[in-house]
């Protein structure tokens, strides 16, 4: 079955109407799974939560919490590519739209009995099932107690009765699919106008998490988290050599609404992105060797994530994630906290769950801990790990850093990465100032392929676009660039950081950890930064 774009948009319109009565529809471009469970009031949620808490207390649990959560996800994308039936040089194109939407709803109960954790979950949210699941979680805790080395110890937390909502202006799920596809088509058309651009892909990703948390500590907390992430890429092809280069327009993902799509200037930037894909295709390879690097925020965000974000996770440092995600060179904690020279004195890194619009920003974590911000690295010295309530005492701290999170109601919450961001440099330092300090170097924009060892120490990063710097000037585009270093060497090579005017907050939407694996999102803001004498590789 084939549909013209007009037919597809008409089908989407009909589908949207049908969805309001809960139908599940199939089609060549659609995957929509809608939920029929009615929203619950705060009073109804509290009554259900109390069933779990009361049952757990009657069964002898020393602690219990319940999360009753509803999730909604939507991905709208459009691929514009040559019509191969007419020949790739005919000028005719195909627009292939896709809409994927899903919802889920359920609850998870966590308890401590006999000094051990127990967890169980269900998608059937009613009083009888909640009581049954609370009992199952208790039985699991009792079984786990035979294996524990020491009793679970929770850092104290105040009791909160609160509601937190991500600030947003336009709910992305209220925006018609047709409006979203029209925006993507305008973006693709602008990039496709550039001679040499073969294929353009653009997409929008939206997620809401409506979560209710209650605990035997006395907290009752409701939160609505809204996340929005657009993206676009253009690919240029040399048909004679069959060589391709893809340029990505890396848009900052945010906690916020559809207004971010309207402000991100994807349509305005599409022509530039297409032109840079073509330029990159013809660019010469880098001359490898020891060079200075200037890394833009769209690129440096990933280096921060992999080398700082993951190495400062306490569960890695303690070996709890050794089987899957890996360990950390920042171990043992007693020898590293407040002592380890992680970077130069310019390197000041914040752990954070409060930064406006950042992807890991919330009101409270899944331990009921109020969101906070703290220095992880001060003037280059490592100061503090990411922690949750049952970890704080392991490093001599009295309070959690609020990093407890679960991907879904049926995943057990554990320690996940918050927003980890690099503070800007001193006032009066511009990107041009950084470039002016470089005699022989490379400017890198956007994320590329990378590899890093399981201790987060030895790494290699590529990028999305590269420019040569000669004699303090940004010159031609070059290709096939990667750099290699060790985490401590790299951050101690940080020689300058641009000021707050150039600070940007990029992020990731799909960081994996845990068994079974869970995904979460976070942001890594920074300003352009200069690193001296880094080993640059030619990848082709």
mmCIF file of C-alpha atoms in Angstrom, residues 148-413:
data_model
loop_
_atom_site.group_PDB
_atom_site.id
_atom_site.type_symbol
_atom_site.label_atom_id
_atom_site.label_comp_id
_atom_site.label_asym_id
_atom_site.label_seq_id
_atom_site.Cartn_x
_atom_site.Cartn_y
_atom_site.Cartn_z
ATOM 1 C CA UNK A 148 22.857 -8.865 51.974
ATOM 2 C CA UNK A 149 26.220 -7.968 53.514
ATOM 3 C CA UNK A 150 24.862 -5.116 55.626
ATOM 4 C CA UNK A 151 21.434 -3.574 56.221
ATOM 5 C CA UNK A 152 20.226 -0.866 53.841
ATOM 6 C CA UNK A 153 20.804 2.554 55.408
ATOM 7 C CA UNK A 154 18.826 5.513 54.090
ATOM 8 C CA UNK A 155 19.938 9.120 54.434
ATOM 9 C CA UNK A 156 17.178 11.168 56.125
ATOM 10 C CA UNK A 157 14.829 13.248 53.984
ATOM 11 C CA UNK A 158 12.069 15.689 55.000
ATOM 12 C CA UNK A 159 8.442 14.823 54.243
ATOM 13 C CA UNK A 160 7.115 16.811 51.265
ATOM 14 C CA UNK A 161 3.568 17.381 50.005
ATOM 15 C CA UNK A 162 4.118 19.148 46.715
ATOM 16 C CA UNK A 163 3.424 19.332 42.982
ATOM 17 C CA UNK A 164 6.069 20.173 40.369
ATOM 18 C CA UNK A 165 5.433 20.852 36.661
ATOM 19 C CA UNK A 166 8.052 21.500 33.974
ATOM 20 C CA UNK A 167 7.556 25.095 32.817
ATOM 21 C CA UNK A 168 6.122 24.944 29.292
ATOM 22 C CA UNK A 169 3.822 26.997 27.084
ATOM 23 C CA UNK A 170 2.446 24.529 24.540
ATOM 24 C CA UNK A 171 1.856 20.853 25.272
ATOM 25 C CA UNK A 172 3.505 19.010 22.353
ATOM 26 C CA UNK A 173 0.800 16.329 22.411
ATOM 27 C CA UNK A 174 -1.837 18.993 21.732
ATOM 28 C CA UNK A 175 -0.099 20.043 18.490
ATOM 29 C CA UNK A 176 -1.615 18.395 15.381
ATOM 30 C CA UNK A 177 0.571 15.850 13.577
ATOM 31 C CA UNK A 178 -0.001 17.745 10.331
ATOM 32 C CA UNK A 179 1.560 20.904 11.818
ATOM 33 C CA UNK A 180 4.605 18.922 12.933
ATOM 34 C CA UNK A 181 5.066 17.263 9.531
ATOM 35 C CA UNK A 182 4.676 20.576 7.725
ATOM 36 C CA UNK A 183 7.477 22.029 9.876
ATOM 37 C CA UNK A 184 9.724 19.064 9.109
ATOM 38 C CA UNK A 185 8.967 19.298 5.402
ATOM 39 C CA UNK A 186 9.923 22.993 5.323
ATOM 40 C CA UNK A 187 13.187 22.127 7.042
ATOM 41 C CA UNK A 188 13.946 19.287 4.637
ATOM 42 C CA UNK A 189 13.042 21.391 1.603
ATOM 43 C CA UNK A 190 15.421 24.169 2.683
ATOM 44 C CA UNK A 191 18.324 21.722 3.017
ATOM 45 C CA UNK A 192 17.429 19.901 -0.196
ATOM 46 C CA UNK A 193 17.728 23.146 -2.175
ATOM 47 C CA UNK A 194 21.499 22.944 -1.740
ATOM 48 C CA UNK A 195 23.123 21.354 -4.787
ATOM 49 C CA UNK A 196 24.784 18.080 -3.813
ATOM 50 C CA UNK A 197 22.491 17.254 -0.882
ATOM 51 C CA UNK A 198 20.986 13.824 -1.438
ATOM 52 C CA UNK A 199 18.953 12.949 1.656
ATOM 53 C CA UNK A 200 17.556 14.932 4.565
ATOM 54 C CA UNK A 201 16.142 13.512 7.798
ATOM 55 C CA UNK A 202 14.330 15.566 10.403
ATOM 56 C CA UNK A 203 12.470 14.504 13.522
ATOM 57 C CA UNK A 204 10.815 15.602 16.756
ATOM 58 C CA UNK A 205 10.746 13.543 19.971
ATOM 59 C CA UNK A 206 8.378 14.284 22.825
ATOM 60 C CA UNK A 207 7.925 12.622 26.216
ATOM 61 C CA UNK A 208 5.790 13.282 29.250
ATOM 62 C CA UNK A 209 6.095 11.588 32.627
ATOM 63 C CA UNK A 210 3.209 12.146 35.026
ATOM 64 C CA UNK A 211 4.482 10.644 38.265
ATOM 65 C CA UNK A 212 3.055 10.290 41.750
ATOM 66 C CA UNK A 213 5.341 9.338 44.643
ATOM 67 C CA UNK A 214 4.412 8.521 48.227
ATOM 68 C CA UNK A 215 6.494 7.044 51.038
ATOM 69 C CA UNK A 216 6.285 5.971 54.650
ATOM 70 C CA UNK A 217 8.465 9.029 55.398
ATOM 71 C CA UNK A 218 5.290 11.088 54.854
ATOM 72 C CA UNK A 219 5.885 12.452 51.345
ATOM 73 C CA UNK A 220 3.157 12.782 48.703
ATOM 74 C CA UNK A 221 4.637 14.323 45.542
ATOM 75 C CA UNK A 222 3.123 14.714 42.058
ATOM 76 C CA UNK A 223 5.248 15.806 39.084
ATOM 77 C CA UNK A 224 4.704 16.367 35.360
ATOM 78 C CA UNK A 225 7.938 16.281 33.365
ATOM 79 C CA UNK A 226 7.775 17.380 29.684
ATOM 80 C CA UNK A 227 10.715 16.765 27.323
ATOM 81 C CA UNK A 228 11.197 17.945 23.725
ATOM 82 C CA UNK A 229 14.057 17.068 21.346
ATOM 83 C CA UNK A 230 14.188 18.043 17.631
ATOM 84 C CA UNK A 231 16.950 16.991 15.221
ATOM 85 C CA UNK A 232 17.898 17.291 11.548
ATOM 86 C CA UNK A 233 20.648 15.988 9.264
ATOM 87 C CA UNK A 234 21.629 16.386 5.622
ATOM 88 C CA UNK A 235 23.697 13.904 3.624
ATOM 89 C CA UNK A 236 25.786 14.765 0.565
ATOM 90 C CA UNK A 237 26.831 12.047 -1.879
ATOM 91 C CA UNK A 238 29.609 11.880 -4.485
ATOM 92 C CA UNK A 239 28.154 9.404 -6.967
ATOM 93 C CA UNK A 240 31.472 8.880 -8.755
ATOM 94 C CA UNK A 241 33.382 7.809 -5.628
ATOM 95 C CA UNK A 242 30.290 6.679 -3.669
ATOM 96 C CA UNK A 243 31.600 8.709 -0.749
ATOM 97 C CA UNK A 244 29.092 10.318 1.630
ATOM 98 C CA UNK A 245 29.181 12.869 4.436
ATOM 99 C CA UNK A 246 26.349 13.701 6.817
ATOM 100 C CA UNK A 247 26.066 17.001 8.684
ATOM 101 C CA UNK A 248 23.808 17.164 11.739
ATOM 102 C CA UNK A 249 22.042 20.222 13.064
ATOM 103 C CA UNK A 250 22.408 19.410 16.729
ATOM 104 C CA UNK A 251 19.529 21.098 18.514
ATOM 105 C CA UNK A 252 19.515 21.338 22.291
ATOM 106 C CA UNK A 253 16.958 18.918 23.827
ATOM 107 C CA UNK A 254 15.040 20.540 26.681
ATOM 108 C CA UNK A 255 12.488 20.013 29.389
ATOM 109 C CA UNK A 256 9.831 22.215 27.854
ATOM 110 C CA UNK A 257 7.016 22.248 25.333
ATOM 111 C CA UNK A 258 6.451 22.659 21.611
ATOM 112 C CA UNK A 259 7.551 26.277 21.835
ATOM 113 C CA UNK A 260 11.124 24.947 21.709
ATOM 114 C CA UNK A 261 10.453 23.581 18.205
ATOM 115 C CA UNK A 262 9.151 26.976 17.107
ATOM 116 C CA UNK A 263 12.273 28.727 18.467
ATOM 117 C CA UNK A 264 15.050 26.295 17.544
ATOM 118 C CA UNK A 265 15.474 27.753 13.998
ATOM 119 C CA UNK A 266 15.796 24.359 12.354
ATOM 120 C CA UNK A 267 14.233 25.686 9.137
ATOM 121 C CA UNK A 268 16.466 28.788 9.175
ATOM 122 C CA UNK A 269 19.634 26.690 9.645
ATOM 123 C CA UNK A 270 18.759 23.904 7.199
ATOM 124 C CA UNK A 271 20.458 25.580 4.212
ATOM 125 C CA UNK A 272 23.707 26.069 6.155
ATOM 126 C CA UNK A 273 23.635 22.452 7.335
ATOM 127 C CA UNK A 274 23.152 21.238 3.751
ATOM 128 C CA UNK A 275 25.981 23.447 2.456
ATOM 129 C CA UNK A 276 28.345 22.188 5.171
ATOM 130 C CA UNK A 277 27.525 18.571 4.302
ATOM 131 C CA UNK A 278 28.607 19.284 0.715
ATOM 132 C CA UNK A 279 31.722 21.167 1.857
ATOM 133 C CA UNK A 280 32.647 18.345 4.224
ATOM 134 C CA UNK A 281 32.418 15.832 1.374
ATOM 135 C CA UNK A 282 35.140 17.705 -0.539
ATOM 136 C CA UNK A 283 37.286 18.565 2.488
ATOM 137 C CA UNK A 284 40.833 17.169 2.773
ATOM 138 C CA UNK A 285 41.748 14.822 5.594
ATOM 139 C CA UNK A 286 43.429 16.218 8.687
ATOM 140 C CA UNK A 287 47.206 16.025 9.040
ATOM 141 C CA UNK A 288 47.583 13.954 12.226
ATOM 142 C CA UNK A 289 49.813 14.927 15.122
ATOM 143 C CA UNK A 290 49.835 16.817 18.409
ATOM 144 C CA UNK A 291 47.579 19.879 18.081
ATOM 145 C CA UNK A 292 45.503 22.300 20.085
ATOM 146 C CA UNK A 293 41.746 21.713 20.069
ATOM 147 C CA UNK A 294 38.847 24.104 20.427
ATOM 148 C CA UNK A 295 35.706 22.134 21.236
ATOM 149 C CA UNK A 296 32.292 23.735 20.801
ATOM 150 C CA UNK A 297 29.490 22.960 23.298
ATOM 151 C CA UNK A 298 27.664 20.724 20.790
ATOM 152 C CA UNK A 299 30.743 18.463 20.855
ATOM 153 C CA UNK A 300 32.180 18.931 24.341
ATOM 154 C CA UNK A 301 28.853 17.855 25.885
ATOM 155 C CA UNK A 302 29.562 14.228 24.948
ATOM 156 C CA UNK A 303 33.155 14.332 26.253
ATOM 157 C CA UNK A 304 31.820 15.699 29.557
ATOM 158 C CA UNK A 305 29.190 12.959 29.655
ATOM 159 C CA UNK A 306 31.538 10.057 29.038
ATOM 160 C CA UNK A 307 34.653 11.161 30.933
ATOM 161 C CA UNK A 308 33.174 13.152 33.856
ATOM 162 C CA UNK A 309 29.517 12.144 34.065
ATOM 163 C CA UNK A 310 30.125 8.402 34.168
ATOM 164 C CA UNK A 311 33.359 8.404 36.149
ATOM 165 C CA UNK A 312 31.717 10.324 39.026
ATOM 166 C CA UNK A 313 28.873 7.797 39.503
ATOM 167 C CA UNK A 314 29.369 6.304 42.959
ATOM 168 C CA UNK A 315 27.947 2.903 42.047
ATOM 169 C CA UNK A 316 30.614 2.586 39.341
ATOM 170 C CA UNK A 317 33.359 3.611 41.783
ATOM 171 C CA UNK A 318 32.143 0.960 44.257
ATOM 172 C CA UNK A 319 32.024 -1.754 41.595
ATOM 173 C CA UNK A 320 28.232 -2.192 41.645
ATOM 174 C CA UNK A 321 27.980 -1.638 37.860
ATOM 175 C CA UNK A 322 31.067 -3.658 36.917
ATOM 176 C CA UNK A 323 29.046 -6.381 35.221
ATOM 177 C CA UNK A 324 27.406 -4.091 32.654
ATOM 178 C CA UNK A 325 28.145 -0.353 32.570
ATOM 179 C CA UNK A 326 31.662 -0.628 34.010
ATOM 180 C CA UNK A 327 33.654 0.817 36.903
ATOM 181 C CA UNK A 328 35.510 4.102 37.422
ATOM 182 C CA UNK A 329 39.120 5.181 37.724
ATOM 183 C CA UNK A 330 37.875 7.510 40.530
ATOM 184 C CA UNK A 331 38.269 4.847 43.202
ATOM 185 C CA UNK A 332 38.497 4.171 46.067
ATOM 186 C CA UNK A 333 36.387 7.162 47.192
ATOM 187 C CA UNK A 334 38.430 7.847 50.357
ATOM 188 C CA UNK A 335 41.530 8.466 48.245
ATOM 189 C CA UNK A 336 39.829 10.619 45.602
ATOM 190 C CA UNK A 337 37.258 12.955 47.212
ATOM 191 C CA UNK A 338 38.804 16.374 47.792
ATOM 192 C CA UNK A 339 42.241 15.128 46.713
ATOM 193 C CA UNK A 340 42.295 14.056 43.058
ATOM 194 C CA UNK A 341 43.462 16.693 40.535
ATOM 195 C CA UNK A 342 40.884 15.922 37.828
ATOM 196 C CA UNK A 343 41.641 18.952 35.653
ATOM 197 C CA UNK A 344 43.237 22.375 35.466
ATOM 198 C CA UNK A 345 42.120 25.147 37.830
ATOM 199 C CA UNK A 346 39.746 26.387 35.107
ATOM 200 C CA UNK A 347 37.681 23.200 35.356
ATOM 201 C CA UNK A 348 34.643 23.713 37.598
ATOM 202 C CA UNK A 349 31.888 21.142 37.107
ATOM 203 C CA UNK A 350 28.461 21.136 38.697
ATOM 204 C CA UNK A 351 26.152 18.170 39.374
ATOM 205 C CA UNK A 352 22.630 19.477 39.061
ATOM 206 C CA UNK A 353 18.923 18.653 38.846
ATOM 207 C CA UNK A 354 17.626 22.220 39.040
ATOM 208 C CA UNK A 355 18.976 23.950 35.910
ATOM 209 C CA UNK A 356 16.066 25.441 33.885
ATOM 210 C CA UNK A 357 15.234 23.427 30.738
ATOM 211 C CA UNK A 358 17.951 20.808 31.376
ATOM 212 C CA UNK A 359 16.894 17.236 30.590
ATOM 213 C CA UNK A 360 17.417 15.795 34.078
ATOM 214 C CA UNK A 361 15.778 18.707 35.868
ATOM 215 C CA UNK A 362 12.915 17.698 38.185
ATOM 216 C CA UNK A 363 11.340 18.831 41.425
ATOM 217 C CA UNK A 364 12.204 15.622 43.333
ATOM 218 C CA UNK A 365 14.006 12.382 42.566
ATOM 219 C CA UNK A 366 12.529 8.896 42.903
ATOM 220 C CA UNK A 367 13.743 8.732 46.529
ATOM 221 C CA UNK A 368 11.600 11.789 47.365
ATOM 222 C CA UNK A 369 14.734 13.973 47.647
ATOM 223 C CA UNK A 370 14.293 17.597 46.608
ATOM 224 C CA UNK A 371 16.327 18.485 43.514
ATOM 225 C CA UNK A 372 19.647 20.135 44.248
ATOM 226 C CA UNK A 373 22.916 21.354 42.737
ATOM 227 C CA UNK A 374 26.450 20.775 44.025
ATOM 228 C CA UNK A 375 30.102 21.146 42.974
ATOM 229 C CA UNK A 376 31.554 17.902 41.623
ATOM 230 C CA UNK A 377 34.870 19.464 40.580
ATOM 231 C CA UNK A 378 36.201 22.737 42.035
ATOM 232 C CA UNK A 379 39.245 24.407 40.463
ATOM 233 C CA UNK A 380 40.146 21.052 38.991
ATOM 234 C CA UNK A 381 39.860 19.016 42.212
ATOM 235 C CA UNK A 382 37.291 16.220 42.396
ATOM 236 C CA UNK A 383 34.912 16.924 45.288
ATOM 237 C CA UNK A 384 31.809 14.694 45.279
ATOM 238 C CA UNK A 385 30.109 11.733 43.580
ATOM 239 C CA UNK A 386 26.547 11.360 42.375
ATOM 240 C CA UNK A 387 24.605 9.626 45.177
ATOM 241 C CA UNK A 388 21.175 8.444 46.305
ATOM 242 C CA UNK A 389 19.737 7.853 49.780
ATOM 243 C CA UNK A 390 21.195 4.387 50.347
ATOM 244 C CA UNK A 391 24.670 5.459 49.147
ATOM 245 C CA UNK A 392 25.325 8.719 51.023
ATOM 246 C CA UNK A 393 26.712 7.067 54.168
ATOM 247 C CA UNK A 394 29.127 5.007 52.063
ATOM 248 C CA UNK A 395 31.155 8.169 51.371
ATOM 249 C CA UNK A 396 30.611 9.770 54.779
ATOM 250 C CA UNK A 397 27.849 12.131 53.661
ATOM 251 C CA UNK A 398 24.630 12.813 55.557
ATOM 252 C CA UNK A 399 22.334 13.618 52.618
ATOM 253 C CA UNK A 400 21.609 12.235 49.157
ATOM 254 C CA UNK A 401 22.541 14.256 46.026
ATOM 255 C CA UNK A 402 19.113 13.405 44.588
ATOM 256 C CA UNK A 403 20.206 11.169 41.674
ATOM 257 C CA UNK A 404 17.648 8.345 42.114
ATOM 258 C CA UNK A 405 15.622 7.625 38.979
ATOM 259 C CA UNK A 406 13.775 4.830 37.160
ATOM 260 C CA UNK A 407 12.934 4.748 33.465
ATOM 261 C CA UNK A 408 9.442 3.402 34.039
ATOM 262 C CA UNK A 409 7.041 2.345 36.781
ATOM 263 C CA UNK A 410 8.169 -1.272 36.388
ATOM 264 C CA UNK A 411 11.893 -0.506 36.733
ATOM 265 C CA UNK A 412 13.511 -0.254 40.156
ATOM 266 C CA UNK A 413 14.933 3.230 40.852
#
